[in-house]
Amino acid sequence: MFNPSRLTIARKRRRLTGRELAGFAGITPEHLSRIEKGKVDNVEDATIKALAKALNYPVAFFAGDDIDIPTKDTAAFRSLSAMSAKEREAALSAGSLAHLLADWASERFNLPELDLIDARHGMSPEAAAKALRSYWGLGERPVSNVVKLLESKGIRVFSLAEDTKNVDAFSCWRNGVPYIFLNTFKTSERSRFDAMHELGHLVLHRHGKPQGRQAESEADSFASHFLMPSMDVVANIPFVTSLKQLVQAKKRWGFPLLLWLIGYTRPAN
């Protein structure tokens, strides 16, 4: 049976307005609006096929059950001010598709259970980063693959295939399971930091939506200290005497040492 909510998800994922999709599918905007609102009892097969072709989605996609959709009020975005409404809705729609995939995988495979601390109550970002490293048995050593680490601890990590730099990353909770979405448009170093920034939100602002510049600054600080523990930095480079040291440091931690040395905090938006 045709599910109009899935049509809306697919349209937003393609960053199309109702008028634009209606034009591509050869129907009127008014008719499309009624379809999306569930006011058309029997959508003709030809119309469904035209919509599927315009959106480049399989026809079968529109016959499934409802999908949980993240909202801007429940998702922690790295930056909201830089994003257009279309970019935000496209990213959130990607989140709903990730939920669908995660449900499919959970039914067929034994995925890792969540193994995460809760540092909401009075713990500084640096202390939280140190506590989590200790809890996970990482010590002070660098993390070679942050995505592999996160997934092994029950955090679902998905790529955002966005062709814009305006969407950094975002995270959310669903049924007690945390999700992190990373934009593949970014560099590997930026993605490493974004992943740890979102981990900071999950640890420091668990379940609640992080608010304002302070929350963003806390997540940045958590990411810096988790990626580059101060004791490891001082033990390996007590003094910076050459550019070569900085290059070698980046190879060790996968993150620019200079940014850590100046107390790196990206501006919050």
PDB file of C-alpha atoms in Angstrom, residues 23-24 33 49 74-75 88 95 130 148 165 181 210 232:
ATOM      1  CA  GLY A  23       6.858  19.252 -12.659  1.00  0.00           C
ATOM      2  CA  PHE A  24       9.294  16.357 -13.061  1.00  0.00           C
ATOM      3  CA  SER A  33       0.286  18.116  -2.107  1.00  0.00           C
ATOM      4  CA  LYS A  49       5.992   5.158 -11.178  1.00  0.00           C
ATOM      5  CA  THR A  74      16.164  16.260  18.379  1.00  0.00           C
ATOM      6  CA  ALA A  75      19.259  16.277  16.152  1.00  0.00           C
ATOM      7  CA  ARG A  88      18.877  20.527   6.690  1.00  0.00           C
ATOM      8  CA  GLY A  95      18.810  10.081   8.964  1.00  0.00           C
ATOM      9  CA  LYS A 130      39.710  11.125  30.043  1.00  0.00           C
ATOM     10  CA  LYS A 148      35.510   1.446  13.989  1.00  0.00           C
ATOM     11  CA  LYS A 165      30.370  21.827   3.067  1.00  0.00           C
ATOM     12  CA  PHE A 181      26.160  11.112  10.709  1.00  0.00           C
ATOM     13  CA  PRO A 210      22.555  20.536  23.155  1.00  0.00           C
ATOM     14  CA  ASP A 232      50.475  11.671  25.418  1.00  0.00           C
TER      15      ASP A 232
END
